[in-house]
Amino acid sequence: MIRTIRQEEAGQSLSLTQAAFAVRFSESDIQVRLAKSNMEHFLGYFAEEQLAAQLAVLPLTIYVQGEALAMGGIAHVASYPEMRRQGMVSKLLVRSLEMMRANGQTVSMLNPFSYSFYRKYGWEYFSTQIVNTLDMAVVPKFASAAGVVKRLSAEDWNTADLVYDQYARAAYNGMLRRDEKWWRQHVFNRKLGNLAVYYDTDGVPTGYMLYDIKDRFMNIHELVHLDHSARNGLWQFISNHDSIVTRLKFTAPKDDPFLFAMAEPKLQQETVSNFMIRIVDVEAFVRHYRFAGESAKLIVRITDDHAEWNRGVWELTVNDNGRAEAAHLEDSSSDGVTCDIQTLSTMLIGCQRPAQLSMNGRLGGSPSDIAKWERAIPGRVAYMTDFF
């Protein structure tokens, strides 16, 4: 039986988490977790009235093409080792899709333990991070900035959020919209260290960084800037630590131009994929999506093994403002493109372009139909900096 886990069953949920992930919480930690627990977002699979598997659907919001979309964040997926491979998690995932659709969460994201496992249920990877590690001696000499950098604390989360929210909304697809609780419990708790904010000549915050320093190594968890002045000012601030830092690391989106700024572009660079995404409800998602500003008729035939409401042939009517409506077609002609829900999700979020997907055999269709989709999807990069 699948149902919402009751608040008085939070202890069962914690016991399951400890068994599934081979961790042991102290008694004091258990009490803190129980006090903070909110089970209304947890689905449980019960066998003989005992919790056997669980997941949570976190009510979050992400930015896609500058629009705020309700997103269901899948987390806390767990089952007892002795009860695995019985399809319990599979049933929970399918139920979660129905629940998210009913709640207006048109898209879902998760951080996978296995990409291949979640691909079976329609999720696909969409976000990559570039992790750069280099010596302080080779940091580029950026132009002088007229503004100032000030050190702040977690109490100044709203100042950092003024910068972050503009950055997340305007620059990338897939970034979370953060509130105070998220900043305090997820950002500052996970990204320990210091907050430095860049203010322009008008006293407006236009950049910030979260970082820590240990053993002459600077770990920059977030480096966010809205313009060249903020970028230059923050890198000057970083360079000014050369007497106490010999090496540093920072994470950036795949379109970051840092390598181009280096006199000798030599550094250790690692590409890391993190989150997966899935469109929960194609028709509703399309209504919120903003296509490129050109009227178009787009046809797509979608396969989806676990959300029957997404299956079939859809005609997307896009107006000059990039707004679209999706309608089911009875005609099963060969016009348009063909793909599964995973492919459609990673394509519309901006991780893979239609031409790339066509080349890899993931998107079927004529060259002219592929070209239509290329023109219709804006070139915004997919990126995700948070964790849940």
mmCIF file of C-alpha atoms in Angstrom:
data_model
loop_
_atom_site.group_PDB
_atom_site.id
_atom_site.type_symbol
_atom_site.label_atom_id
_atom_site.label_comp_id
_atom_site.label_asym_id
_atom_site.label_seq_id
_atom_site.Cartn_x
_atom_site.Cartn_y
_atom_site.Cartn_z
ATOM 1 C CA MET A 1 0.000 0.000 0.000
ATOM 2 C CA ILE A 2 1.229 3.503 -0.866
ATOM 3 C CA ARG A 3 0.210 6.524 1.176
ATOM 4 C CA THR A 4 1.583 9.680 2.771
ATOM 5 C CA ILE A 5 3.762 8.937 5.790
ATOM 6 C CA ARG A 6 2.075 10.243 8.919
ATOM 7 C CA GLN A 7 3.879 12.633 11.234
ATOM 8 C CA GLU A 8 3.880 10.058 14.045
ATOM 9 C CA GLU A 9 5.680 7.664 11.679
ATOM 10 C CA ALA A 10 8.697 9.962 11.273
ATOM 11 C CA GLY A 11 10.722 7.614 13.468
ATOM 12 C CA GLN A 12 10.107 4.776 11.006
ATOM 13 C CA SER A 13 11.314 7.024 8.197
ATOM 14 C CA LEU A 14 14.555 7.821 10.038
ATOM 15 C CA SER A 15 15.149 4.134 10.796
ATOM 16 C CA LEU A 16 14.686 3.321 7.121
ATOM 17 C CA THR A 17 17.128 6.066 6.112
ATOM 18 C CA GLN A 18 19.780 4.721 8.480
ATOM 19 C CA ALA A 19 19.392 1.155 7.217
ATOM 20 C CA ALA A 20 19.273 2.096 3.523
ATOM 21 C CA PHE A 21 22.357 4.325 3.581
ATOM 22 C CA ALA A 22 24.326 2.484 6.292
ATOM 23 C CA VAL A 23 24.478 5.554 8.552
ATOM 24 C CA ARG A 24 23.863 5.869 12.264
ATOM 25 C CA PHE A 25 22.448 9.023 13.801
ATOM 26 C CA SER A 26 23.205 9.883 17.402
ATOM 27 C CA GLU A 27 20.292 10.086 19.814
ATOM 28 C CA SER A 28 20.561 13.870 19.922
ATOM 29 C CA ASP A 29 20.676 14.039 16.117
ATOM 30 C CA ILE A 30 17.578 11.862 15.908
ATOM 31 C CA GLN A 31 15.719 14.181 18.246
ATOM 32 C CA VAL A 32 16.721 17.228 16.187
ATOM 33 C CA ARG A 33 15.673 15.526 12.944
ATOM 34 C CA LEU A 34 12.346 14.443 14.409
ATOM 35 C CA ALA A 35 11.659 17.974 15.628
ATOM 36 C CA LYS A 36 12.328 19.376 12.142
ATOM 37 C CA SER A 37 10.606 16.611 10.190
ATOM 38 C CA ASN A 38 7.626 17.431 8.013
ATOM 39 C CA MET A 39 6.185 14.222 6.640
ATOM 40 C CA GLU A 40 3.435 15.734 4.487
ATOM 41 C CA HIS A 41 5.722 15.534 1.435
ATOM 42 C CA PHE A 42 6.807 11.904 2.064
ATOM 43 C CA LEU A 43 5.284 8.939 0.254
ATOM 44 C CA GLY A 44 5.688 5.537 1.843
ATOM 45 C CA TYR A 45 5.274 1.972 0.618
ATOM 46 C CA PHE A 46 3.900 -0.052 3.509
ATOM 47 C CA ALA A 47 4.100 -3.834 3.819
ATOM 48 C CA GLU A 48 1.892 -5.170 6.608
ATOM 49 C CA GLU A 49 1.648 -1.678 8.114
ATOM 50 C CA GLN A 50 5.434 -1.343 8.278
ATOM 51 C CA LEU A 51 7.281 1.256 6.207
ATOM 52 C CA ALA A 52 9.355 -0.603 3.605
ATOM 53 C CA ALA A 53 10.289 2.137 1.087
ATOM 54 C CA GLN A 54 9.915 5.881 0.814
ATOM 55 C CA LEU A 55 10.567 9.026 -1.141
ATOM 56 C CA ALA A 56 9.851 12.714 -0.693
ATOM 57 C CA VAL A 57 8.536 15.189 -3.250
ATOM 58 C CA LEU A 58 9.875 18.575 -2.189
ATOM 59 C CA PRO A 59 7.767 21.567 -3.329
ATOM 60 C CA LEU A 60 10.398 23.734 -5.024
ATOM 61 C CA THR A 61 10.553 26.304 -7.814
ATOM 62 C CA ILE A 62 13.051 26.565 -10.666
ATOM 63 C CA TYR A 63 13.689 29.086 -13.416
ATOM 64 C CA VAL A 64 13.304 27.942 -17.032
ATOM 65 C CA GLN A 65 13.732 30.528 -19.805
ATOM 66 C CA GLY A 66 13.284 33.207 -17.152
ATOM 67 C CA GLU A 67 9.955 31.823 -15.959
ATOM 68 C CA ALA A 68 9.333 30.432 -12.455
ATOM 69 C CA LEU A 69 7.997 26.865 -12.635
ATOM 70 C CA ALA A 70 6.722 24.708 -9.780
ATOM 71 C CA MET A 71 9.049 21.712 -9.494
ATOM 72 C CA GLY A 72 8.821 18.469 -7.571
ATOM 73 C CA GLY A 73 12.218 17.607 -6.125
ATOM 74 C CA ILE A 74 12.581 13.856 -5.579
ATOM 75 C CA ALA A 75 14.644 13.139 -2.467
ATOM 76 C CA HIS A 76 15.059 10.697 0.442
ATOM 77 C CA VAL A 77 14.534 7.692 -1.845
ATOM 78 C CA ALA A 78 15.181 4.605 0.276
ATOM 79 C CA SER A 79 14.203 0.985 0.821
ATOM 80 C CA TYR A 80 15.401 -1.712 3.183
ATOM 81 C CA PRO A 81 18.197 -3.777 1.559
ATOM 82 C CA GLU A 82 16.410 -7.044 2.300
ATOM 83 C CA MET A 83 13.274 -5.778 0.538
ATOM 84 C CA ARG A 84 14.829 -4.377 -2.643
ATOM 85 C CA ARG A 85 14.113 -5.483 -6.220
ATOM 86 C CA GLN A 86 10.435 -5.958 -5.486
ATOM 87 C CA GLY A 87 9.300 -2.905 -7.447
ATOM 88 C CA MET A 88 8.428 -0.766 -4.428
ATOM 89 C CA VAL A 89 10.518 2.262 -5.428
ATOM 90 C CA SER A 90 9.218 1.921 -8.985
ATOM 91 C CA LYS A 91 5.623 2.140 -7.747
ATOM 92 C CA LEU A 92 6.505 5.134 -5.559
ATOM 93 C CA LEU A 93 8.060 6.984 -8.500
ATOM 94 C CA VAL A 94 5.016 6.376 -10.695
ATOM 95 C CA ARG A 95 2.706 7.541 -7.900
ATOM 96 C CA SER A 96 4.865 10.630 -7.400
ATOM 97 C CA LEU A 97 4.322 11.585 -11.059
ATOM 98 C CA GLU A 98 0.570 11.441 -10.573
ATOM 99 C CA MET A 99 0.844 13.484 -7.389
ATOM 100 C CA MET A 100 3.099 16.124 -8.963
ATOM 101 C CA ARG A 101 0.771 16.498 -11.919
ATOM 102 C CA ALA A 102 -2.192 17.006 -9.588
ATOM 103 C CA ASN A 103 -0.181 19.619 -7.649
ATOM 104 C CA GLY A 104 0.728 21.611 -10.757
ATOM 105 C CA GLN A 105 4.412 20.647 -10.612
ATOM 106 C CA THR A 106 5.023 20.373 -14.345
ATOM 107 C CA VAL A 107 8.656 19.333 -13.994
ATOM 108 C CA SER A 108 10.699 17.209 -11.583
ATOM 109 C CA MET A 109 14.381 17.012 -10.650
ATOM 110 C CA LEU A 110 16.527 14.619 -8.629
ATOM 111 C CA ASN A 111 20.153 13.928 -7.768
ATOM 112 C CA PRO A 112 20.640 10.265 -8.754
ATOM 113 C CA PHE A 113 22.568 7.439 -7.163
ATOM 114 C CA SER A 114 22.374 5.828 -10.622
ATOM 115 C CA TYR A 115 21.567 7.611 -13.879
ATOM 116 C CA SER A 116 20.557 4.394 -15.624
ATOM 117 C CA PHE A 117 18.057 3.545 -12.880
ATOM 118 C CA TYR A 118 16.154 6.835 -13.120
ATOM 119 C CA ARG A 119 16.333 6.961 -16.920
ATOM 120 C CA LYS A 120 13.960 3.976 -16.896
ATOM 121 C CA TYR A 121 11.360 6.243 -15.299
ATOM 122 C CA GLY A 122 11.779 9.221 -17.623
ATOM 123 C CA TRP A 123 14.411 11.377 -15.919
ATOM 124 C CA GLU A 124 17.507 12.491 -17.872
ATOM 125 C CA TYR A 125 20.670 14.299 -16.873
ATOM 126 C CA PHE A 126 20.626 17.992 -17.650
ATOM 127 C CA SER A 127 23.178 19.887 -15.558
ATOM 128 C CA THR A 128 26.953 19.867 -15.758
ATOM 129 C CA GLN A 129 29.400 21.798 -13.638
ATOM 130 C CA ILE A 130 32.977 22.692 -14.547
ATOM 131 C CA VAL A 131 35.280 22.296 -11.534
ATOM 132 C CA ASN A 132 38.471 24.335 -12.007
ATOM 133 C CA THR A 133 41.556 23.849 -9.827
ATOM 134 C CA LEU A 134 44.612 26.063 -10.313
ATOM 135 C CA ASP A 135 47.572 27.723 -8.623
ATOM 136 C CA MET A 136 47.060 31.234 -7.335
ATOM 137 C CA ALA A 137 50.120 32.274 -9.338
ATOM 138 C CA VAL A 138 48.317 31.746 -12.672
ATOM 139 C CA VAL A 139 45.067 33.566 -11.773
ATOM 140 C CA PRO A 140 44.477 36.139 -14.548
ATOM 141 C CA LYS A 141 45.039 39.828 -13.844
ATOM 142 C CA PHE A 142 41.557 41.248 -14.243
ATOM 143 C CA ALA A 143 40.943 44.948 -14.878
ATOM 144 C CA SER A 144 40.430 47.196 -11.876
ATOM 145 C CA ALA A 145 36.890 47.498 -10.543
ATOM 146 C CA ALA A 146 35.510 50.740 -9.144
ATOM 147 C CA GLY A 147 33.266 49.061 -6.574
ATOM 148 C CA VAL A 148 34.109 47.479 -3.234
ATOM 149 C CA VAL A 149 33.961 43.982 -1.713
ATOM 150 C CA LYS A 150 32.580 43.549 1.802
ATOM 151 C CA ARG A 151 32.610 40.472 4.017
ATOM 152 C CA LEU A 152 29.153 39.575 5.334
ATOM 153 C CA SER A 153 27.573 36.700 7.242
ATOM 154 C CA ALA A 154 24.694 34.256 6.925
ATOM 155 C CA GLU A 155 22.463 36.934 8.452
ATOM 156 C CA ASP A 156 22.929 38.838 5.184
ATOM 157 C CA TRP A 157 21.449 36.033 3.084
ATOM 158 C CA ASN A 158 18.968 38.478 1.509
ATOM 159 C CA THR A 159 21.817 40.587 0.087
ATOM 160 C CA ALA A 160 23.323 37.544 -1.595
ATOM 161 C CA ASP A 161 19.866 36.517 -2.779
ATOM 162 C CA LEU A 162 19.366 39.844 -4.582
ATOM 163 C CA VAL A 163 22.315 38.880 -6.776
ATOM 164 C CA TYR A 164 21.586 35.164 -6.978
ATOM 165 C CA ASP A 165 17.956 35.563 -8.025
ATOM 166 C CA GLN A 166 18.805 37.886 -10.923
ATOM 167 C CA TYR A 167 21.575 35.521 -12.013
ATOM 168 C CA ALA A 168 19.389 32.416 -11.739
ATOM 169 C CA ARG A 169 16.426 33.959 -13.548
ATOM 170 C CA ALA A 170 18.288 35.724 -16.355
ATOM 171 C CA ALA A 171 21.218 33.480 -17.176
ATOM 172 C CA TYR A 172 20.429 29.765 -16.809
ATOM 173 C CA ASN A 173 17.777 27.051 -16.916
ATOM 174 C CA GLY A 174 17.230 24.816 -13.894
ATOM 175 C CA MET A 175 18.379 27.068 -11.056
ATOM 176 C CA LEU A 176 16.335 26.988 -7.854
ATOM 177 C CA ARG A 177 14.462 29.971 -6.548
ATOM 178 C CA ARG A 178 15.727 30.271 -2.972
ATOM 179 C CA ASP A 179 13.994 31.584 0.119
ATOM 180 C CA GLU A 180 15.380 32.375 3.580
ATOM 181 C CA LYS A 181 14.905 28.822 4.845
ATOM 182 C CA TRP A 182 16.749 27.406 1.851
ATOM 183 C CA TRP A 183 19.646 29.831 2.256
ATOM 184 C CA ARG A 184 20.024 29.065 5.944
ATOM 185 C CA GLN A 185 19.417 25.305 5.968
ATOM 186 C CA HIS A 186 20.805 24.237 2.601
ATOM 187 C CA VAL A 187 23.210 26.846 1.257
ATOM 188 C CA PHE A 188 25.069 28.038 4.333
ATOM 189 C CA ASN A 189 24.941 24.649 6.052
ATOM 190 C CA ARG A 190 26.467 22.836 3.075
ATOM 191 C CA LYS A 191 28.772 25.557 1.789
ATOM 192 C CA LEU A 192 30.547 26.449 4.984
ATOM 193 C CA GLY A 193 32.894 29.406 5.202
ATOM 194 C CA ASN A 194 32.626 33.069 4.296
ATOM 195 C CA LEU A 195 30.369 35.352 2.282
ATOM 196 C CA ALA A 196 31.894 38.239 0.326
ATOM 197 C CA VAL A 197 29.686 40.652 -1.644
ATOM 198 C CA TYR A 198 30.714 43.076 -4.395
ATOM 199 C CA TYR A 199 28.948 46.467 -4.437
ATOM 200 C CA ASP A 200 29.060 48.739 -7.484
ATOM 201 C CA THR A 201 29.695 52.508 -7.304
ATOM 202 C CA ASP A 202 26.006 53.097 -6.530
ATOM 203 C CA GLY A 203 26.178 50.732 -3.550
ATOM 204 C CA VAL A 204 24.149 48.033 -5.313
ATOM 205 C CA PRO A 205 25.227 44.401 -4.751
ATOM 206 C CA THR A 206 26.088 42.858 -8.133
ATOM 207 C CA GLY A 207 28.249 39.881 -7.173
ATOM 208 C CA TYR A 208 29.067 37.530 -4.315
ATOM 209 C CA MET A 209 31.140 34.493 -3.453
ATOM 210 C CA LEU A 210 30.893 31.754 -0.816
ATOM 211 C CA TYR A 211 34.282 30.333 0.098
ATOM 212 C CA ASP A 212 36.499 28.849 2.775
ATOM 213 C CA ILE A 213 40.267 28.668 3.236
ATOM 214 C CA LYS A 214 42.152 25.782 4.803
ATOM 215 C CA ASP A 215 45.817 24.769 4.542
ATOM 216 C CA ARG A 216 46.501 27.569 2.025
ATOM 217 C CA PHE A 217 43.730 26.234 -0.247
ATOM 218 C CA MET A 218 40.720 28.384 -1.163
ATOM 219 C CA ASN A 219 37.553 26.471 -2.012
ATOM 220 C CA ILE A 220 35.050 28.763 -3.769
ATOM 221 C CA HIS A 221 31.619 27.155 -3.490
ATOM 222 C CA GLU A 222 29.691 29.829 -5.394
ATOM 223 C CA LEU A 223 31.047 32.642 -7.545
ATOM 224 C CA VAL A 224 28.190 34.754 -8.918
ATOM 225 C CA HIS A 225 28.461 38.046 -10.795
ATOM 226 C CA LEU A 226 25.985 40.050 -12.853
ATOM 227 C CA ASP A 227 28.451 42.126 -14.909
ATOM 228 C CA HIS A 228 32.125 42.565 -15.783
ATOM 229 C CA SER A 229 32.734 44.998 -12.959
ATOM 230 C CA ALA A 230 31.506 42.508 -10.346
ATOM 231 C CA ARG A 231 33.513 39.719 -11.960
ATOM 232 C CA ASN A 232 36.677 41.829 -11.941
ATOM 233 C CA GLY A 233 36.118 42.991 -8.367
ATOM 234 C CA LEU A 234 35.611 39.488 -7.017
ATOM 235 C CA TRP A 235 38.689 38.144 -8.811
ATOM 236 C CA GLN A 236 40.750 41.039 -7.438
ATOM 237 C CA PHE A 237 39.490 40.058 -3.985
ATOM 238 C CA ILE A 238 40.545 36.458 -4.641
ATOM 239 C CA SER A 239 43.977 37.535 -5.897
ATOM 240 C CA ASN A 240 44.511 39.626 -2.774
ATOM 241 C CA HIS A 241 44.691 36.393 -0.791
ATOM 242 C CA ASP A 242 47.964 35.425 -2.486
ATOM 243 C CA SER A 243 49.906 35.701 0.783
ATOM 244 C CA ILE A 244 47.795 33.008 2.459
ATOM 245 C CA VAL A 245 46.505 30.976 -0.514
ATOM 246 C CA THR A 246 48.641 29.029 -2.993
ATOM 247 C CA ARG A 247 45.929 27.026 -4.746
ATOM 248 C CA LEU A 248 42.203 27.417 -5.324
ATOM 249 C CA LYS A 249 39.150 25.664 -6.729
ATOM 250 C CA PHE A 250 35.893 27.052 -8.074
ATOM 251 C CA THR A 251 32.830 25.642 -9.793
ATOM 252 C CA ALA A 252 31.337 27.253 -12.887
ATOM 253 C CA PRO A 253 28.746 26.604 -15.617
ATOM 254 C CA LYS A 254 29.942 25.144 -18.904
ATOM 255 C CA ASP A 255 29.753 28.524 -20.683
ATOM 256 C CA ASP A 256 32.093 30.237 -18.199
ATOM 257 C CA PRO A 257 34.820 32.195 -20.109
ATOM 258 C CA PHE A 258 37.517 31.927 -17.416
ATOM 259 C CA LEU A 259 39.866 29.810 -19.540
ATOM 260 C CA PHE A 260 39.844 32.499 -22.233
ATOM 261 C CA ALA A 261 40.967 35.083 -19.670
ATOM 262 C CA MET A 262 44.118 33.165 -18.737
ATOM 263 C CA ALA A 263 47.464 34.159 -20.255
ATOM 264 C CA GLU A 264 48.390 30.472 -20.313
ATOM 265 C CA PRO A 265 45.161 28.459 -20.301
ATOM 266 C CA LYS A 266 46.509 25.573 -18.284
ATOM 267 C CA LEU A 267 44.611 24.313 -15.265
ATOM 268 C CA GLN A 268 42.954 21.176 -13.947
ATOM 269 C CA GLN A 269 39.405 21.098 -15.252
ATOM 270 C CA GLU A 270 36.789 18.462 -14.483
ATOM 271 C CA THR A 271 33.284 18.217 -15.936
ATOM 272 C CA VAL A 272 30.785 16.857 -13.408
ATOM 273 C CA SER A 273 27.186 15.944 -14.168
ATOM 274 C CA ASN A 274 24.812 16.246 -11.252
ATOM 275 C CA PHE A 275 21.039 16.586 -11.498
ATOM 276 C CA MET A 276 18.444 14.876 -13.682
ATOM 277 C CA ILE A 277 15.196 16.379 -14.919
ATOM 278 C CA ARG A 278 11.844 15.123 -16.172
ATOM 279 C CA ILE A 279 8.846 16.870 -17.655
ATOM 280 C CA VAL A 280 5.894 15.659 -15.605
ATOM 281 C CA ASP A 281 3.086 17.158 -17.686
ATOM 282 C CA VAL A 282 3.944 18.098 -21.286
ATOM 283 C CA GLU A 283 0.803 20.126 -21.961
ATOM 284 C CA ALA A 284 1.134 22.244 -18.802
ATOM 285 C CA PHE A 285 4.920 22.596 -19.123
ATOM 286 C CA VAL A 286 4.615 23.977 -22.652
ATOM 287 C CA ARG A 287 2.177 26.661 -21.483
ATOM 288 C CA HIS A 288 4.821 27.963 -19.044
ATOM 289 C CA TYR A 289 7.775 27.603 -21.399
ATOM 290 C CA ARG A 290 9.021 30.566 -23.420
ATOM 291 C CA PHE A 291 10.235 29.606 -26.884
ATOM 292 C CA ALA A 292 12.317 31.849 -29.152
ATOM 293 C CA GLY A 293 10.270 34.829 -30.377
ATOM 294 C CA GLU A 294 9.118 33.442 -33.695
ATOM 295 C CA SER A 295 5.741 31.955 -34.549
ATOM 296 C CA ALA A 296 5.925 28.273 -35.429
ATOM 297 C CA LYS A 297 4.043 24.985 -35.595
ATOM 298 C CA LEU A 298 6.015 22.177 -33.984
ATOM 299 C CA ILE A 299 4.944 18.548 -34.001
ATOM 300 C CA VAL A 300 6.412 15.920 -31.684
ATOM 301 C CA ARG A 301 5.535 12.273 -31.120
ATOM 302 C CA ILE A 302 6.347 11.375 -27.497
ATOM 303 C CA THR A 303 6.777 8.015 -25.802
ATOM 304 C CA ASP A 304 6.493 7.891 -22.015
ATOM 305 C CA ASP A 305 6.305 4.529 -20.249
ATOM 306 C CA HIS A 306 5.117 5.890 -16.912
ATOM 307 C CA ALA A 307 2.918 8.934 -17.631
ATOM 308 C CA GLU A 308 0.263 7.983 -20.155
ATOM 309 C CA TRP A 309 -1.034 11.580 -20.338
ATOM 310 C CA ASN A 310 2.194 12.595 -22.137
ATOM 311 C CA ARG A 311 2.067 9.933 -24.843
ATOM 312 C CA GLY A 312 1.081 10.534 -28.443
ATOM 313 C CA VAL A 313 1.419 13.186 -31.103
ATOM 314 C CA TRP A 314 1.414 16.812 -29.966
ATOM 315 C CA GLU A 315 1.168 20.005 -31.983
ATOM 316 C CA LEU A 316 2.784 23.022 -30.338
ATOM 317 C CA THR A 317 1.533 26.362 -31.602
ATOM 318 C CA VAL A 318 4.096 29.068 -30.774
ATOM 319 C CA ASN A 319 3.213 32.771 -31.120
ATOM 320 C CA ASP A 320 5.521 35.739 -31.784
ATOM 321 C CA ASN A 321 6.079 36.212 -28.031
ATOM 322 C CA GLY A 322 7.361 32.664 -27.596
ATOM 323 C CA ARG A 323 4.232 31.492 -25.791
ATOM 324 C CA ALA A 324 2.805 28.152 -26.857
ATOM 325 C CA GLU A 325 -0.156 25.854 -26.502
ATOM 326 C CA ALA A 326 0.040 22.081 -26.938
ATOM 327 C CA ALA A 327 -2.778 20.017 -28.418
ATOM 328 C CA HIS A 328 -3.059 16.274 -28.950
ATOM 329 C CA LEU A 329 -3.377 15.203 -32.589
ATOM 330 C CA GLU A 330 -5.275 12.144 -33.718
ATOM 331 C CA ASP A 331 -3.315 12.092 -36.969
ATOM 332 C CA SER A 332 -0.335 9.735 -36.662
ATOM 333 C CA SER A 333 1.433 10.951 -39.812
ATOM 334 C CA SER A 334 5.207 10.966 -39.962
ATOM 335 C CA ASP A 335 5.529 14.771 -39.867
ATOM 336 C CA GLY A 336 7.462 16.293 -37.000
ATOM 337 C CA VAL A 337 10.012 14.769 -34.638
ATOM 338 C CA THR A 338 9.913 11.648 -32.474
ATOM 339 C CA CYS A 339 11.481 11.144 -29.052
ATOM 340 C CA ASP A 340 10.976 9.798 -25.559
ATOM 341 C CA ILE A 341 10.186 11.980 -22.557
ATOM 342 C CA GLN A 342 13.827 11.903 -21.416
ATOM 343 C CA THR A 343 15.000 13.409 -24.700
ATOM 344 C CA LEU A 344 12.294 16.079 -24.755
ATOM 345 C CA SER A 345 13.177 17.067 -21.180
ATOM 346 C CA THR A 346 16.916 17.488 -21.727
ATOM 347 C CA MET A 347 16.269 19.296 -25.029
ATOM 348 C CA LEU A 348 13.841 21.897 -23.669
ATOM 349 C CA ILE A 349 15.945 22.554 -20.562
ATOM 350 C CA GLY A 350 18.908 23.394 -22.821
ATOM 351 C CA CYS A 351 21.325 20.592 -21.961
ATOM 352 C CA GLN A 352 21.335 19.100 -25.470
ATOM 353 C CA ARG A 353 20.454 20.794 -28.738
ATOM 354 C CA PRO A 354 18.042 19.159 -31.228
ATOM 355 C CA ALA A 355 20.849 18.711 -33.767
ATOM 356 C CA GLN A 356 23.007 16.929 -31.173
ATOM 357 C CA LEU A 357 20.179 14.638 -30.183
ATOM 358 C CA SER A 358 19.409 13.870 -33.820
ATOM 359 C CA MET A 359 23.058 13.020 -34.475
ATOM 360 C CA ASN A 360 23.027 10.645 -31.496
ATOM 361 C CA GLY A 361 19.872 8.895 -32.627
ATOM 362 C CA ARG A 362 17.753 10.241 -29.774
ATOM 363 C CA LEU A 363 15.589 12.592 -31.858
ATOM 364 C CA GLY A 364 13.975 11.306 -35.037
ATOM 365 C CA GLY A 365 12.788 13.524 -37.858
ATOM 366 C CA SER A 366 13.689 15.121 -41.171
ATOM 367 C CA PRO A 367 16.469 17.745 -41.352
ATOM 368 C CA SER A 368 13.846 20.457 -41.864
ATOM 369 C CA ASP A 369 11.882 19.385 -38.780
ATOM 370 C CA ILE A 370 15.051 19.243 -36.666
ATOM 371 C CA ALA A 371 15.920 22.731 -37.924
ATOM 372 C CA LYS A 372 12.491 24.021 -36.821
ATOM 373 C CA TRP A 373 13.160 22.862 -33.279
ATOM 374 C CA GLU A 374 16.671 24.338 -33.381
ATOM 375 C CA ARG A 375 15.197 27.745 -34.196
ATOM 376 C CA ALA A 376 12.427 27.433 -31.623
ATOM 377 C CA ILE A 377 14.508 26.575 -28.533
ATOM 378 C CA PRO A 378 16.536 29.433 -27.035
ATOM 379 C CA GLY A 379 20.237 28.886 -26.438
ATOM 380 C CA ARG A 380 20.190 29.306 -22.665
ATOM 381 C CA VAL A 381 22.529 26.923 -20.792
ATOM 382 C CA ALA A 382 21.282 24.417 -18.195
ATOM 383 C CA TYR A 383 22.921 24.726 -14.789
ATOM 384 C CA MET A 384 22.164 23.708 -11.204
ATOM 385 C CA THR A 385 24.228 24.786 -8.187
ATOM 386 C CA ASP A 386 22.131 23.461 -5.297
ATOM 387 C CA PHE A 387 21.756 20.039 -3.683
ATOM 388 C CA PHE A 388 18.830 18.155 -2.192
#
